[in-house]
């Protein structure tokens, strides 16, 4: 019955309404842009724009998440390959990967083919998995990530520190970069406990050969503190909010001019 299939198709969001926004990551010491995170935005018919908080959970439940994520990865690679050809100094993009995506057996093949199609190397695309995905302590998940890592993909753990991080689990998972939530480095922290926690996370990560990127950096004070404790890579509103592709292009245009 055609009418039924049509109505179920109509209830699915349209992929073209989901677009990538880009938030640059800077080396605070050199001022150089070292990459960017790709974030999904939903352009609604009324002209408003929604962030992932409003749709991720329902898409993970319905399974639509894998379709949407592949759509965003595709657009990210398309932009990156064009920027590279145009000589913009952008090394890599980090894309978000839902834990639900990792249960699809074709994910590694899909990502490899995607990069090949756009003539990009494995280093070009970093895969960000949120910390909560690892809390399931799932052997299958770790196997998939091991496979992606041995394929040459760099795996980053997103939102580290926002959940109940199990430091012990870090020894067992194939993650090379911790993206640390520095939002709790607030000016109201009179006891300096937050600063001490962040310092120890950075020291620990470096001791086990992990890089750290601080997310959510909003003030110069936060950035200076992070630099003083050895974390140089940062992203957040202090540097730039997530912006659409055209606006991001202006940012990398500036980088290109400065690097001459």
CSV table of C-alpha atoms in Angstrom, one decimal:
chain,number,residue,atom,x,y,z
A,1,UNK,CA,0.0,0.0,0.0
A,2,UNK,CA,1.7,3.1,-1.3
A,3,UNK,CA,-0.1,5.6,1.0
A,4,UNK,CA,1.4,3.9,4.1
A,5,UNK,CA,5.0,4.0,2.9
A,6,UNK,CA,4.6,7.6,1.9
A,7,UNK,CA,3.4,8.7,5.2
A,8,UNK,CA,6.3,7.0,7.0
A,9,UNK,CA,8.7,8.6,4.6
A,10,UNK,CA,7.1,12.0,5.2
A,11,UNK,CA,7.6,11.7,9.0
A,12,UNK,CA,11.4,11.3,8.5
A,13,UNK,CA,13.3,14.6,8.5
A,14,UNK,CA,14.8,15.7,5.2
A,15,UNK,CA,18.6,15.3,5.1
A,16,UNK,CA,19.1,18.6,3.2
A,17,UNK,CA,17.8,20.5,6.3
A,18,UNK,CA,20.9,19.3,8.2
A,19,UNK,CA,24.1,21.2,7.6
A,20,UNK,CA,27.6,21.2,9.0
A,21,UNK,CA,28.9,24.1,11.1
A,22,UNK,CA,32.6,24.4,11.8
A,23,UNK,CA,34.2,25.4,15.1
A,24,UNK,CA,38.0,26.0,14.8
A,25,UNK,CA,40.6,24.5,17.1
A,26,UNK,CA,43.6,26.7,17.8
A,27,UNK,CA,47.0,26.2,19.2
A,28,UNK,CA,46.9,29.0,21.8
A,29,UNK,CA,50.7,29.2,21.9
A,30,UNK,CA,51.3,29.9,18.2
A,31,UNK,CA,47.9,31.3,17.3
A,32,UNK,CA,47.6,28.8,14.5
A,33,UNK,CA,44.4,27.0,13.5
A,34,UNK,CA,45.1,23.3,13.9
A,35,UNK,CA,41.7,21.9,12.8
A,36,UNK,CA,38.0,22.2,13.4
A,37,UNK,CA,35.1,20.3,14.8
A,38,UNK,CA,32.1,19.7,12.6
A,39,UNK,CA,28.8,20.2,14.3
A,40,UNK,CA,25.3,19.5,13.0
A,41,UNK,CA,22.7,22.2,12.7
A,42,UNK,CA,19.0,21.7,11.8
A,43,UNK,CA,17.7,24.5,9.5
A,44,UNK,CA,14.0,24.5,10.3
A,45,UNK,CA,11.3,25.6,7.8
A,46,UNK,CA,10.5,28.6,10.0
A,47,UNK,CA,14.1,29.9,9.6
A,48,UNK,CA,15.2,28.9,13.1
A,49,UNK,CA,18.3,26.8,13.7
A,50,UNK,CA,18.5,24.0,16.2
A,51,UNK,CA,21.6,22.3,17.7
A,52,UNK,CA,22.0,18.6,18.3
A,53,UNK,CA,20.6,18.7,21.8
A,54,UNK,CA,17.1,18.9,20.3
A,55,UNK,CA,17.3,16.0,17.9
A,56,UNK,CA,20.2,13.5,18.7
A,57,UNK,CA,18.4,11.5,21.3
A,58,UNK,CA,15.3,10.8,19.1
A,59,UNK,CA,17.4,10.1,16.1
A,60,UNK,CA,19.5,7.6,18.1
A,61,UNK,CA,16.2,5.9,19.1
A,62,UNK,CA,14.8,5.8,15.6
A,63,UNK,CA,18.1,4.8,13.9
A,64,UNK,CA,18.0,7.8,11.6
A,65,UNK,CA,21.2,9.0,13.3
A,66,UNK,CA,23.4,6.9,11.0
A,67,UNK,CA,21.8,8.4,7.9
A,68,UNK,CA,22.2,11.9,9.2
A,69,UNK,CA,25.8,11.4,10.4
A,70,UNK,CA,26.9,9.9,7.0
A,71,UNK,CA,25.3,12.9,5.3
A,72,UNK,CA,27.3,15.3,7.5
A,73,UNK,CA,30.5,13.3,7.1
A,74,UNK,CA,30.0,13.5,3.4
A,75,UNK,CA,29.6,17.3,3.3
A,76,UNK,CA,32.5,17.7,5.7
A,77,UNK,CA,34.8,15.7,3.3
A,78,UNK,CA,33.5,17.6,0.3
A,79,UNK,CA,34.3,20.9,1.9
A,80,UNK,CA,37.7,19.8,3.2
A,81,UNK,CA,38.8,18.4,-0.2
A,82,UNK,CA,37.8,21.7,-1.9
A,83,UNK,CA,39.6,23.8,0.8
A,84,UNK,CA,42.7,21.7,0.4
A,85,UNK,CA,42.6,22.1,-3.4
A,86,UNK,CA,42.2,25.9,-2.9
A,87,UNK,CA,45.4,25.9,-0.8
A,88,UNK,CA,43.7,26.7,2.6
A,89,UNK,CA,45.8,25.5,5.5
A,90,UNK,CA,43.3,23.2,7.1
A,91,UNK,CA,44.8,19.9,8.3
A,92,UNK,CA,41.9,17.9,9.6
A,93,UNK,CA,38.2,18.0,10.6
A,94,UNK,CA,36.8,16.2,13.6
A,95,UNK,CA,33.4,14.6,13.0
A,96,UNK,CA,31.0,13.3,15.6
A,97,UNK,CA,30.2,9.6,15.5
A,98,UNK,CA,27.3,8.3,17.5
A,99,UNK,CA,27.7,5.1,19.5
A,100,UNK,CA,24.7,3.8,17.4
A,101,UNK,CA,26.8,4.4,14.2
A,102,UNK,CA,29.5,2.0,15.6
A,103,UNK,CA,27.0,-0.9,15.6
A,104,UNK,CA,26.8,-0.7,11.8
A,105,UNK,CA,29.1,-3.3,10.3
A,106,UNK,CA,29.9,-1.2,7.2
A,107,UNK,CA,31.1,1.9,9.1
A,108,UNK,CA,34.8,1.3,8.5
A,109,UNK,CA,34.3,0.5,4.8
A,110,UNK,CA,32.0,3.5,4.5
A,111,UNK,CA,34.5,5.9,6.0
A,112,UNK,CA,37.4,4.5,3.9
A,113,UNK,CA,35.4,4.8,0.7
A,114,UNK,CA,34.3,8.3,1.6
A,115,UNK,CA,37.9,9.5,2.0
A,116,UNK,CA,39.0,7.7,-1.2
A,117,UNK,CA,36.2,9.4,-3.1
A,118,UNK,CA,37.4,12.8,-2.0
A,119,UNK,CA,41.1,12.0,-2.3
A,120,UNK,CA,41.7,12.6,1.4
A,121,UNK,CA,44.1,10.7,3.7
A,122,UNK,CA,43.0,9.0,7.0
A,123,UNK,CA,44.6,11.8,9.0
A,124,UNK,CA,42.1,14.2,7.5
A,125,UNK,CA,39.1,12.9,9.4
A,126,UNK,CA,39.2,12.5,13.2
A,127,UNK,CA,36.3,10.6,14.8
A,128,UNK,CA,34.8,12.0,18.0
A,129,UNK,CA,32.9,9.6,20.2
A,130,UNK,CA,31.3,11.0,23.4
A,131,UNK,CA,32.6,9.7,26.7
A,132,UNK,CA,29.2,8.2,27.7
A,133,UNK,CA,29.5,5.8,24.7
A,134,UNK,CA,32.4,4.1,26.5
A,135,UNK,CA,30.6,3.8,29.8
A,136,UNK,CA,28.7,0.9,28.4
A,137,UNK,CA,32.0,-0.9,28.7
A,138,UNK,CA,31.2,-2.7,25.5
A,139,UNK,CA,33.7,-5.1,23.9
A,140,UNK,CA,32.1,-4.8,20.5
A,141,UNK,CA,32.5,-1.0,20.6
A,142,UNK,CA,36.1,-1.3,21.5
A,143,UNK,CA,36.7,-3.8,18.7
A,144,UNK,CA,35.1,-1.5,16.1
A,145,UNK,CA,37.3,1.4,17.3
A,146,UNK,CA,40.4,-0.8,17.3
A,147,UNK,CA,39.6,-1.6,13.7
A,148,UNK,CA,39.2,2.1,12.8
A,149,UNK,CA,42.4,3.0,14.6
A,150,UNK,CA,44.4,0.3,12.8
A,151,UNK,CA,42.8,1.7,9.5
A,152,UNK,CA,44.7,4.9,10.4
A,153,UNK,CA,41.8,7.0,11.8
A,154,UNK,CA,42.4,9.1,14.8
A,155,UNK,CA,39.8,8.6,17.6
A,156,UNK,CA,39.0,11.4,20.0
A,157,UNK,CA,37.0,11.1,23.2
A,158,UNK,CA,34.5,14.0,23.3
A,159,UNK,CA,33.1,15.6,26.5
A,160,UNK,CA,35.7,14.0,28.7
A,161,UNK,CA,35.0,15.2,32.3
A,162,UNK,CA,31.4,16.0,31.8
A,163,UNK,CA,30.2,12.5,32.8
A,164,UNK,CA,31.6,10.2,35.4
A,165,UNK,CA,34.8,9.5,33.7
A,166,UNK,CA,36.4,6.2,34.5
A,167,UNK,CA,40.1,6.9,34.3
A,168,UNK,CA,40.7,3.1,34.4
A,169,UNK,CA,38.9,2.6,31.2
A,170,UNK,CA,41.3,4.9,29.3
A,171,UNK,CA,43.9,2.1,29.4
A,172,UNK,CA,41.7,-0.2,27.4
A,173,UNK,CA,40.3,2.0,24.7
A,174,UNK,CA,41.9,3.1,21.4
A,175,UNK,CA,41.6,6.8,21.9
A,176,UNK,CA,44.4,9.2,21.0
A,177,UNK,CA,42.9,12.5,22.0
A,178,UNK,CA,40.8,13.6,25.0
A,179,UNK,CA,38.5,16.6,24.4
A,180,UNK,CA,38.1,17.9,27.8
A,181,UNK,CA,35.2,20.0,28.9
A,182,UNK,CA,36.7,23.1,30.4
A,183,UNK,CA,33.4,24.7,31.0
A,184,UNK,CA,33.7,24.0,34.7
A,185,UNK,CA,36.8,26.2,35.0
A,186,UNK,CA,34.7,29.0,36.4
A,187,UNK,CA,35.6,32.3,38.0
A,188,UNK,CA,33.6,31.2,41.1
A,189,UNK,CA,36.0,28.3,41.8
A,190,UNK,CA,37.5,29.7,45.0
A,191,UNK,CA,38.9,26.4,46.3
A,192,UNK,CA,40.8,25.8,43.0
A,193,UNK,CA,39.6,22.3,42.9
A,194,UNK,CA,38.5,22.5,39.3
A,195,UNK,CA,41.9,23.9,38.3
A,196,UNK,CA,43.6,21.0,40.1
A,197,UNK,CA,41.3,18.4,38.5
A,198,UNK,CA,42.0,19.8,35.0
A,199,UNK,CA,45.8,20.0,35.7
A,200,UNK,CA,45.8,16.3,36.8
A,201,UNK,CA,43.7,15.2,33.7
A,202,UNK,CA,46.2,17.0,31.4
A,203,UNK,CA,49.3,15.4,33.2
A,204,UNK,CA,47.7,12.0,33.2
A,205,UNK,CA,46.8,12.2,29.5
A,206,UNK,CA,50.3,13.3,28.5
A,207,UNK,CA,51.7,10.5,30.7
A,208,UNK,CA,49.8,7.9,28.6
A,209,UNK,CA,50.6,9.6,25.3
A,210,UNK,CA,47.3,11.2,24.8
A,211,UNK,CA,46.8,14.7,23.5
A,212,UNK,CA,44.3,17.0,25.1
A,213,UNK,CA,42.0,19.6,23.4
A,214,UNK,CA,40.1,21.9,25.8
A,215,UNK,CA,36.6,22.6,24.7
A,216,UNK,CA,34.3,25.3,25.9
A,217,UNK,CA,37.0,27.9,26.4
A,218,UNK,CA,35.2,31.2,26.9
A,219,UNK,CA,37.6,33.7,28.5
A,220,UNK,CA,41.2,34.7,28.2
A,221,UNK,CA,41.6,33.8,31.8
A,222,UNK,CA,40.6,30.2,31.1
A,223,UNK,CA,42.9,30.1,28.0
A,224,UNK,CA,45.9,31.4,30.0
A,225,UNK,CA,45.3,28.9,32.7
A,226,UNK,CA,45.1,26.0,30.3
A,227,UNK,CA,48.3,27.1,28.6
A,228,UNK,CA,50.1,27.4,32.0
A,229,UNK,CA,49.3,23.7,32.7
A,230,UNK,CA,50.4,22.4,29.4
A,231,UNK,CA,47.2,22.3,27.3
A,232,UNK,CA,47.7,24.3,24.2
A,233,UNK,CA,44.9,23.2,21.8
A,234,UNK,CA,41.6,24.8,22.5
A,235,UNK,CA,38.2,25.6,21.0
A,236,UNK,CA,35.4,27.6,22.3
A,237,UNK,CA,33.5,31.0,22.1
A,238,UNK,CA,36.7,32.9,23.2
A,239,UNK,CA,38.1,31.9,19.7
A,240,UNK,CA,35.0,31.4,17.6
A,241,UNK,CA,31.5,30.0,17.8
A,242,UNK,CA,30.6,27.3,15.3
A,243,UNK,CA,30.0,28.9,12.0
A,244,UNK,CA,28.6,27.8,8.6
A,245,UNK,CA,31.0,26.8,5.8
A,246,UNK,CA,31.1,30.1,4.0
A,247,UNK,CA,32.0,32.0,7.2
A,248,UNK,CA,34.6,29.3,8.2
A,249,UNK,CA,36.1,29.8,4.7
A,250,UNK,CA,36.7,33.5,5.7
A,251,UNK,CA,38.5,32.3,8.8
A,252,UNK,CA,40.8,30.0,6.9
A,253,UNK,CA,41.3,32.7,4.3
A,254,UNK,CA,42.7,34.9,7.1
A,255,UNK,CA,44.9,32.0,8.2
A,256,UNK,CA,46.2,31.6,4.7
A,257,UNK,CA,47.1,35.3,4.6
A,258,UNK,CA,48.9,35.2,7.9
A,259,UNK,CA,50.9,32.1,7.0
A,260,UNK,CA,52.4,33.8,3.9
